[in-house]
Short mmCIF file of C-alpha atoms in Angstrom, two decimals:
data_model
loop_
_atom_site.label_atom_id
_atom_site.label_comp_id
_atom_site.label_asym_id
_atom_site.label_seq_id
_atom_site.Cartn_x
_atom_site.Cartn_y
_atom_site.Cartn_z
CA MET A 1 28.23 55.80 129.87
CA THR A 2 31.77 57.17 129.47
CA LYS A 3 31.96 60.93 129.16
CA MET A 4 34.03 62.04 126.16
CA LYS A 5 36.94 64.28 127.08
CA PHE A 6 37.00 67.61 125.24
CA PRO A 7 40.18 67.73 123.08
CA TYR A 8 41.17 71.32 123.97
CA ASN A 9 42.88 72.41 127.18
CA GLU A 10 41.97 75.54 129.11
CA ILE A 11 44.69 77.70 127.56
CA VAL A 12 43.46 76.94 124.03
CA LEU A 13 39.88 77.56 125.09
CA GLU A 14 40.82 80.89 126.67
CA HIS A 15 42.45 82.12 123.45
CA PHE A 16 39.50 80.79 121.45
CA ARG A 17 36.85 82.45 123.61
CA ASP A 18 38.77 85.70 124.10
CA PRO A 19 41.36 85.98 121.30
CA LYS A 20 44.02 88.66 121.65
CA ASN A 21 44.91 91.16 118.91
CA VAL A 22 42.02 90.11 116.69
CA GLY A 23 40.78 92.43 113.94
CA GLU A 24 41.83 94.22 110.79
CA MET A 25 44.57 96.87 110.78
CA GLU A 26 44.20 99.92 108.56
CA ASN A 27 47.25 100.79 106.43
CA PRO A 28 49.56 98.13 107.92
CA ASP A 29 53.28 98.19 107.27
CA ALA A 30 53.05 94.53 106.24
CA LYS A 31 50.40 91.89 105.69
CA ALA A 32 50.17 88.22 104.76
CA THR A 33 47.42 85.65 104.30
CA GLU A 34 47.86 81.89 104.38
CA GLY A 35 45.38 79.06 103.93
CA SER A 36 41.89 79.05 102.48
CA PRO A 37 38.38 79.10 103.99
CA VAL A 38 37.37 76.45 101.48
CA CYS A 39 40.04 74.10 102.87
CA GLY A 40 38.90 74.90 106.40
CA ASP A 41 41.53 77.25 107.88
CA MET A 42 42.82 80.68 106.90
CA VAL A 43 44.69 83.38 108.78
CA THR A 44 45.73 86.95 107.93
CA ILE A 45 48.37 88.80 109.96
CA TYR A 46 48.97 92.57 109.93
CA LEU A 47 52.14 94.23 111.26
CA ARG A 48 53.09 97.71 112.40
CA ILE A 49 56.88 98.11 112.54
CA ASP A 50 59.18 100.64 114.18
CA PRO A 51 61.50 101.42 111.22
CA LYS A 52 64.46 102.34 113.46
CA GLU A 53 64.49 99.33 115.76
CA LEU A 54 62.72 96.98 113.30
CA ARG A 55 60.46 96.02 116.17
CA ILE A 56 56.82 94.91 115.96
CA THR A 57 54.89 97.65 117.75
CA ASP A 58 51.45 96.35 116.85
CA ILE A 59 50.12 93.12 115.37
CA LYS A 60 46.63 91.92 114.56
CA PHE A 61 45.11 88.84 112.98
CA GLN A 62 41.93 87.68 111.33
CA SER A 63 41.07 84.02 111.29
CA TYR A 64 38.64 81.66 109.64
CA GLY A 65 38.46 78.12 110.93
CA CYS A 66 38.37 76.00 114.05
CA ALA A 67 39.17 76.81 117.68
CA SER A 68 42.82 75.80 117.17
CA ASN A 69 43.19 78.18 114.25
CA ILE A 70 41.83 81.10 116.26
CA ALA A 71 43.86 80.19 119.35
CA THR A 72 47.13 79.87 117.42
CA GLY A 73 46.54 83.22 115.71
CA SER A 74 46.00 84.74 119.15
CA ILE A 75 49.07 83.19 120.79
CA ILE A 76 51.38 83.93 117.85
CA THR A 77 50.47 87.61 117.89
CA GLU A 78 50.98 87.75 121.66
CA MET A 79 54.40 86.12 121.33
CA ALA A 80 55.55 88.34 118.46
CA LYS A 81 54.38 91.71 119.81
CA GLY A 82 57.37 93.75 120.93
CA MET A 83 59.89 91.47 119.25
CA THR A 84 62.30 92.53 116.55
CA LEU A 85 61.64 91.08 113.12
CA GLU A 86 64.55 88.67 113.53
CA GLU A 87 63.29 87.47 116.91
CA ALA A 88 59.76 86.98 115.59
CA ARG A 89 61.06 85.09 112.57
CA ARG A 90 62.63 82.52 114.88
CA ILE A 91 59.31 81.58 116.54
CA THR A 92 58.57 77.94 115.68
CA TRP A 93 55.28 76.10 115.38
CA LYS A 94 56.38 73.85 118.26
CA GLN A 95 56.88 76.89 120.50
CA ALA A 96 53.44 78.17 119.55
CA ALA A 97 51.84 74.82 120.34
CA GLU A 98 53.72 74.57 123.63
CA ALA A 99 52.63 78.09 124.61
CA LEU A 100 49.06 76.88 124.21
CA GLY A 101 49.71 73.91 126.46
CA GLY A 102 49.59 71.53 123.51
CA LEU A 103 47.22 70.89 120.63
CA PRO A 104 45.52 67.72 119.39
CA SER A 105 47.79 66.06 116.83
CA ILE A 106 45.25 66.55 114.04
CA LYS A 107 45.28 70.30 114.76
CA MET A 108 49.05 70.86 114.77
CA HIS A 109 48.80 72.22 111.22
CA CYS A 110 47.12 75.33 112.68
CA SER A 111 50.32 76.32 114.50
CA VAL A 112 52.30 75.69 111.31
CA LEU A 113 49.84 77.91 109.40
CA ALA A 114 50.07 80.76 111.93
CA VAL A 115 53.88 80.70 112.08
CA GLY A 116 54.10 80.55 108.29
CA CYS A 117 51.79 83.54 107.98
CA LEU A 118 53.87 85.57 110.48
CA ARG A 119 57.04 84.83 108.52
CA GLU A 120 55.36 85.80 105.25
CA ALA A 121 54.27 89.12 106.80
CA ILE A 122 57.85 89.78 107.94
CA LYS A 123 59.08 88.91 104.46
CA ASP A 124 56.51 91.30 102.98
CA TYR A 125 57.86 94.15 105.12
CA GLU A 126 61.48 93.39 104.26
CA GLU A 127 60.79 93.22 100.54
CA ARG A 128 58.89 96.49 100.55
CA HIS A 129 61.80 98.20 102.32
CA GLY A 130 64.66 96.68 100.36
CA MET A 131 65.88 94.57 103.27
CA VAL A 132 66.07 91.19 101.57
CA ARG A 133 69.50 89.69 102.30
CA GLU A 134 69.89 87.90 98.99
CA ARG A 135 68.20 89.51 96.03
CA ILE A 136 67.09 86.83 93.63
CA ASN A 137 66.26 87.95 90.11
CA THR A 138 62.59 87.41 89.42
CA ASP A 139 61.96 84.59 86.99
CA GLU A 140 59.04 82.29 86.20
CA ALA A 141 59.84 79.97 89.10
CA VAL A 142 59.83 82.86 91.60
CA VAL A 143 56.49 84.17 90.31
CA MET A 144 54.81 80.76 90.23
CA GLU A 145 56.00 79.96 93.75
CA ARG A 146 54.35 83.16 95.00
CA LEU A 147 51.16 82.43 93.09
CA LYS A 148 50.96 79.10 94.92
CA HIS A 149 50.02 81.18 97.95
CA VAL A 150 46.93 82.57 96.18
CA MET A 151 43.94 80.31 96.66
CA ASN A 152 41.47 79.45 93.92
CA PRO A 153 38.18 80.30 95.67
CA LEU A 154 36.33 77.81 93.50
CA THR A 155 38.28 74.85 94.86
CA GLY A 156 40.21 75.89 97.95
CA LEU A 157 43.48 74.80 96.30
CA ASP A 158 46.10 77.19 95.00
CA MET A 159 45.66 78.90 91.64
CA VAL A 160 48.75 77.23 90.14
CA GLU A 161 47.72 73.68 91.03
CA THR A 162 44.24 74.26 89.64
CA ASN A 163 45.54 75.78 86.38
CA LEU A 164 43.91 79.14 87.03
CA VAL A 165 47.08 80.78 85.68
CA LYS A 166 46.49 80.62 81.93
CA ASP A 167 49.63 82.54 80.98
CA MET A 168 52.49 84.41 82.64
CA THR A 169 55.33 86.45 81.14
CA ILE A 170 58.17 88.57 82.52
CA GLU A 171 59.83 91.20 80.36
CA ASP A 172 61.72 94.42 81.16
CA GLY A 173 60.54 94.52 84.78
CA VAL A 174 56.90 93.87 83.92
CA ILE A 175 55.00 90.75 84.98
CA GLU A 176 51.86 89.95 83.03
CA VAL A 177 49.53 87.29 84.40
CA THR A 178 46.43 86.00 82.64
CA ILE A 179 43.85 84.40 84.92
CA ASP A 180 41.51 81.84 83.39
CA LEU A 181 38.30 83.57 84.48
CA PRO A 182 36.14 86.30 82.93
CA SER A 183 36.74 89.79 84.32
CA ASP A 184 33.14 90.00 85.55
CA HIS A 185 33.42 86.77 87.56
CA GLN A 186 32.41 87.18 91.21
CA PHE A 187 35.94 86.32 92.39
CA ALA A 188 37.87 88.29 89.74
CA ALA A 189 38.44 91.42 91.82
CA ASN A 190 39.56 89.43 94.84
CA LEU A 191 42.01 87.36 92.78
CA ARG A 192 43.41 90.50 91.15
CA ALA A 193 44.07 92.06 94.55
CA GLU A 194 45.71 88.92 95.94
CA VAL A 195 47.96 88.43 92.92
CA LEU A 196 49.07 92.06 93.05
CA GLU A 197 49.76 91.74 96.77
CA LYS A 198 52.01 88.73 96.18
CA LEU A 199 53.96 90.19 93.25
CA ASP A 200 54.21 93.96 93.51
CA ALA A 201 56.87 93.93 96.25
CA LEU A 202 59.42 92.06 94.11
CA TRP A 203 62.52 94.24 94.07
CA ASP A 204 63.18 94.14 90.32
CA ILE A 205 59.57 94.46 89.13
CA GLN A 206 58.16 97.86 88.16
CA GLU A 207 54.67 96.81 87.10
CA VAL A 208 52.26 93.89 87.43
CA LYS A 209 49.52 93.51 84.82
CA ILE A 210 46.53 91.25 85.46
CA ASN A 211 44.42 90.01 82.54
CA PHE A 212 41.33 87.83 82.43
CA THR A 213 40.00 85.57 79.68
CA ASP A 214 36.92 87.52 78.59
#
């Protein structure tokens, strides 16, 4: 009988069994979440930034998913710690996979997810501190693109694709979003928080209003 070879190398297994920088950070300077537990993989990254040097002084992650997802969250945070924001932004998913000694081809998306989440966290910091190089006026396309990063917990797909956004308007610096769920729904509070997180850092927006279809 042929013994099946385990698909993960020792470096991946080390970061899976003993992940670095794992946990939640209180009052982070920046935060981002990518993926969905319903789809199988999700990662959240928290950043603490030195405002003078724009250097990552602390970084933590929380992960839901397979061994590759946990390992890539661990290696990405190890790589980014101590880097400037610009240096961390240049980390690629290929570099993350190579630092782990390689990943099975069907798990490469985990390194893409981790790198994407790190870049979103950097973007979150820059937007909150007025550091965006090119300020794009907020319009419907900008808002809907951001809402594509909010998962519909009922399906695991994004809230735009699943028509959870019933209505959205922008007027005089105020975004108003109506979510097609009752306000007492079990996921209503979570969706409200995630939508606010994605929209309230937009440079030309003063207020974000969230409505539900009661």
